[in-house]
Coordinates of C-alpha atoms in Angstrom, one line a residue:
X9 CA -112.4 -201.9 57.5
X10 CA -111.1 -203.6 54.5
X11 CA -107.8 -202.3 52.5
X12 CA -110.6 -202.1 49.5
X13 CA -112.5 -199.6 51.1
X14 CA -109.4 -197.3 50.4
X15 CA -108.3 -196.3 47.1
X16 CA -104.9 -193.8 47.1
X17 CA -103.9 -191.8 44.3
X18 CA -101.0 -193.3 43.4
X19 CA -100.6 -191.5 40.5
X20 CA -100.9 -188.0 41.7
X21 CA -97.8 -187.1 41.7
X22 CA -96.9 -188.3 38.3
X23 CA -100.5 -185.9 37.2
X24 CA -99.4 -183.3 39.1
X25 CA -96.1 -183.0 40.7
X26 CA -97.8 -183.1 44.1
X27 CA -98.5 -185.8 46.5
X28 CA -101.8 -187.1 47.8
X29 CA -102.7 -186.1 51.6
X30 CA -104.8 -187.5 53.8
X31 CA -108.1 -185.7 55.1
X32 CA -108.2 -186.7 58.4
X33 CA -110.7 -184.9 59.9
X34 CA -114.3 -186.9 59.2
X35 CA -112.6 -190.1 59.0
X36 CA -112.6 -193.2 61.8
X37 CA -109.0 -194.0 63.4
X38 CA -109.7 -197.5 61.6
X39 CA -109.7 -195.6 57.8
X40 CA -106.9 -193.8 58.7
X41 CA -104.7 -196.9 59.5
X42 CA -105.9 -198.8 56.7
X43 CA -104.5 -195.8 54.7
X44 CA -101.0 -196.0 56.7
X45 CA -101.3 -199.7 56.2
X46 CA -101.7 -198.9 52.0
X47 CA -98.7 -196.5 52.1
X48 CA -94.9 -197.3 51.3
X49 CA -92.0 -196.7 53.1
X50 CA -90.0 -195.4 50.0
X51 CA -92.5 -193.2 48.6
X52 CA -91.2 -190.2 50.4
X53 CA -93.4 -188.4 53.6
X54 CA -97.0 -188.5 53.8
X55 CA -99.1 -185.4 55.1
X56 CA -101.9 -186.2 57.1
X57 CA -104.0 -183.0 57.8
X58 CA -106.6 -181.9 60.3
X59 CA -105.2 -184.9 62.7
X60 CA -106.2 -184.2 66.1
X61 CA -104.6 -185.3 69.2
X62 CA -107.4 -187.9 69.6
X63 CA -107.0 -189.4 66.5
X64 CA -103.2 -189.4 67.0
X65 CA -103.3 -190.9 70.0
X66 CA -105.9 -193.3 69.1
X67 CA -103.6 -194.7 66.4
X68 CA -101.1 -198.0 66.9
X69 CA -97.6 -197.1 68.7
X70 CA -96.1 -198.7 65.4
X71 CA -97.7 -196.0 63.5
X72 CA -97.2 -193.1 66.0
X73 CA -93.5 -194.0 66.3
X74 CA -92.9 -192.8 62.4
X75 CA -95.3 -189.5 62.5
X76 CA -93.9 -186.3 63.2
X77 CA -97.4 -184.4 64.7
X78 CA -97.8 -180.9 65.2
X79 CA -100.7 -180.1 67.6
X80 CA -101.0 -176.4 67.0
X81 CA -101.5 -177.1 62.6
X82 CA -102.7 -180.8 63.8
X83 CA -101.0 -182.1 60.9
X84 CA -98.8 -185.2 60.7
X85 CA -95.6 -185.8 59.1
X86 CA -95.9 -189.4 58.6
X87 CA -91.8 -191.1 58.1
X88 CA -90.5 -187.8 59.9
X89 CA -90.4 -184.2 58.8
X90 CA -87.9 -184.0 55.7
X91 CA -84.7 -181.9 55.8
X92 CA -84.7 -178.7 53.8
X93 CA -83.4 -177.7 50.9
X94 CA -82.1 -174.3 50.6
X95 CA -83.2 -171.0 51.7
X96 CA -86.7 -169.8 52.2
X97 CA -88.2 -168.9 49.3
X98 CA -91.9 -168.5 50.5
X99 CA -92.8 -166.2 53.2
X100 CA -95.8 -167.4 55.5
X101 CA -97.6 -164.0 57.4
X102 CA -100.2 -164.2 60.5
X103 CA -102.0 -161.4 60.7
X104 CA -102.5 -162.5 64.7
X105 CA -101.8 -165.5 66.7
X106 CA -105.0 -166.8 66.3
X107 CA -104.3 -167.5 62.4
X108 CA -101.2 -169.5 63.1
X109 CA -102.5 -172.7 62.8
X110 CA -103.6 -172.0 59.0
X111 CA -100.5 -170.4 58.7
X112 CA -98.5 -173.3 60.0
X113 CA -100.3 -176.1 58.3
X114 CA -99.2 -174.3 55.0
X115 CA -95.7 -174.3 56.5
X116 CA -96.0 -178.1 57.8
X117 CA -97.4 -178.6 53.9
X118 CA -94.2 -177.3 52.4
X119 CA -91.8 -179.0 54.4
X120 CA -93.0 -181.9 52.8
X121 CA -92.1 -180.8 49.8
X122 CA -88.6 -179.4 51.5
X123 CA -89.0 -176.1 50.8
X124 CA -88.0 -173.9 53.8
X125 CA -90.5 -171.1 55.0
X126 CA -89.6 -167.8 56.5
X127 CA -92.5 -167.0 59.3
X128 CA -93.8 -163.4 60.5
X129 CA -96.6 -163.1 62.7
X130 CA -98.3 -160.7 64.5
X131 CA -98.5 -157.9 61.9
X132 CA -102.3 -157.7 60.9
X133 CA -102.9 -153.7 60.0
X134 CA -104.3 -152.9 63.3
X135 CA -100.8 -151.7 64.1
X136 CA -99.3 -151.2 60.5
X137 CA -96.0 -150.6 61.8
X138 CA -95.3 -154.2 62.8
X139 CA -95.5 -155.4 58.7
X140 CA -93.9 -152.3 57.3
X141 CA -90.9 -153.5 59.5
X142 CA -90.7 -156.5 57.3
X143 CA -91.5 -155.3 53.7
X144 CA -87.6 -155.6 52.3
X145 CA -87.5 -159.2 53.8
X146 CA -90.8 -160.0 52.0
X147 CA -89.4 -158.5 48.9
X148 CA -87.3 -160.7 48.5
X149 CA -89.1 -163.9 48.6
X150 CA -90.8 -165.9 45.5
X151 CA -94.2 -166.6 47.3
X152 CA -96.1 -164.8 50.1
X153 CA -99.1 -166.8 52.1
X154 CA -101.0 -164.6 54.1
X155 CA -103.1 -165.4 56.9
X156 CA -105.4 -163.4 58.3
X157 CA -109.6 -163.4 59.7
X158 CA -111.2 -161.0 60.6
X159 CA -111.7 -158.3 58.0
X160 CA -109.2 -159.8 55.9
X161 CA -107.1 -157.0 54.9
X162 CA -103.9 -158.0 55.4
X163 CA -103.5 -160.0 51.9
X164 CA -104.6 -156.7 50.0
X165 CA -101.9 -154.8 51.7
X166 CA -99.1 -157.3 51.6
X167 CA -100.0 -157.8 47.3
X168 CA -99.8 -153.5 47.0
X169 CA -96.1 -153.8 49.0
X170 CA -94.1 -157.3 47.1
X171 CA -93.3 -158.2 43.7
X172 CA -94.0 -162.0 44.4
X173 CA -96.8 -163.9 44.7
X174 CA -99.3 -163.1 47.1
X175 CA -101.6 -166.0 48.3
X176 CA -104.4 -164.9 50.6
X177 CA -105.1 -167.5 53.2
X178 CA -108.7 -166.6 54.9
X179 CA -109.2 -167.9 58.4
X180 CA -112.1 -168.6 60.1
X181 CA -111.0 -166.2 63.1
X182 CA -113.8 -163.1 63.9
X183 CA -117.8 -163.0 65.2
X184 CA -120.1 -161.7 64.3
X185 CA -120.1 -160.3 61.0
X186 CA -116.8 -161.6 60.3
X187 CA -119.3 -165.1 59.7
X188 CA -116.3 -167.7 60.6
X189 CA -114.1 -166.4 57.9
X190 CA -116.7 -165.3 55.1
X191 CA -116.0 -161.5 55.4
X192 CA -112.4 -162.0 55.0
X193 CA -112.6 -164.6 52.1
X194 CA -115.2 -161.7 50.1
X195 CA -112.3 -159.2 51.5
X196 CA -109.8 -161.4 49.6
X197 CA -111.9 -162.1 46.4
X198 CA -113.2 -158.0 45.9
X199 CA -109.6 -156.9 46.5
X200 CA -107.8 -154.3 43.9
X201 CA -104.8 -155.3 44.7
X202 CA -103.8 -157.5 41.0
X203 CA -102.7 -160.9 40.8
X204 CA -103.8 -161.9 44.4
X205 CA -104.6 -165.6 44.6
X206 CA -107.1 -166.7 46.9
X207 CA -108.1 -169.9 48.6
X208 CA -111.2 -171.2 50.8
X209 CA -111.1 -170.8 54.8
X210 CA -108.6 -172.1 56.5
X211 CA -107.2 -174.0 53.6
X212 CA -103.2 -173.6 54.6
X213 CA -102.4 -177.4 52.6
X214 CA -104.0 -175.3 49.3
X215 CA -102.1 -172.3 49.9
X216 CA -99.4 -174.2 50.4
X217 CA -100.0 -176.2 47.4
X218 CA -100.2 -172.7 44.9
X219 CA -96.8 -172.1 46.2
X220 CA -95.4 -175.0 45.3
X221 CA -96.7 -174.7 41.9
X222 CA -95.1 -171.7 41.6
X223 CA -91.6 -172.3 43.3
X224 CA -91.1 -175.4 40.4
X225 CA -92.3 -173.0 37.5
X226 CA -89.7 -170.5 38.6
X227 CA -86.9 -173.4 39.2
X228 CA -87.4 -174.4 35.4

């Protein structure tokens, strides 16, 4: 593959105030190192989302050596994971452990960006006990991504408990009914709890993305 067939978005960030990531899923280990070829050591980390371990391993040590990977997410940190700055700010909630890797690619996502998260998990409403335990420390933060499959409730019940802003992350954990995530996405979208912001299935780098939006709007 030819450094033609790739075009980055260099300007992205100037647009936008975020930086382009890299899709790795449907592309060939050959696209995804003429990408790392393309990119520059000084222009800060590069996410790489939906790596797998394959891919990763598939890739050339030289390239390996300078990627931070996290198999649970399967994201990559490429020029190592940046150091944070300040407190967490944004709260990231699993409803179970099977939403934790949505949950942590958001958190991989904003490390990027150096914002620290503050992560709870394991407190989906089946036993409401476990997130009323954690209300006051979810008070407190500027952003709240929520995880959860299944029937999706959790995000409807965190954004009737917290000031901030509530980001419902669906996930494409349930059977059945639960369609790979489609109940718990319409759960997110028909909820009467106001100002809840929703994004598609499994999409932790866009929930991710919201709250960086907001964090900057609220820093001035």
């Amino acid at each position: 593959m030819s450094a033609c067939d790739i075009r980055l978005d260099r300007q992205r960030r100037a647009r936008l105030g975020l930086d382009e990531a890299v899709l790795c899923g449907a592309k060939s280990v050959a696209q995804i190192v003429a990408i790392l070829d393309q990119t520059r050591a000084d222009s800060g980390p590069l996410l790489l989302t939906r790596l797998s371990e394959e891919q990763f391993r598939s890739l050339p040590e030289h390239h390996r050596a300078v990627i931070d990977y996290d198999p649970v997410s399967r994201t990559g940190i490429c020029r190592g994971e940046p150091l944070y700055d300040g407190e967490a700010k944004v709260a990231i909630v699993t409803a179970g452990s099977s939403d934790v890797p949505a949950g942590r690619e958001a958190a991989r996502t904003l490390a990027c960006y150096r914002y620290a998260t503050d992560e709870i998990c394991d407190v989906g409403v089946a036993g409401l006990w476990r997130l009323l335990e954690h209300v006051e420390r979810l008070r407190s933060k500027v952003a709240v991504i929520v995880a959860a499959g299944m029937d999706g409730a959790l995000p409807s019940v965190v954004a009737g408990l917290v000031p901030g802003a509530v980001i419902a992350l669906p996930t494409s954990v349930g059977y059945g009914v639960g369609q790979g995530g489609h109940a718990a996405l319409n759960t997110a979208l028909s909820s009467c709890a106001p100002g809840l912001v929703v994004v598609n299935i499994d999409n932790g780098y866009g929930a991710a993305c919201a709250a960086v939006r907001v964090l900057r709007q609220c820093s001035g």
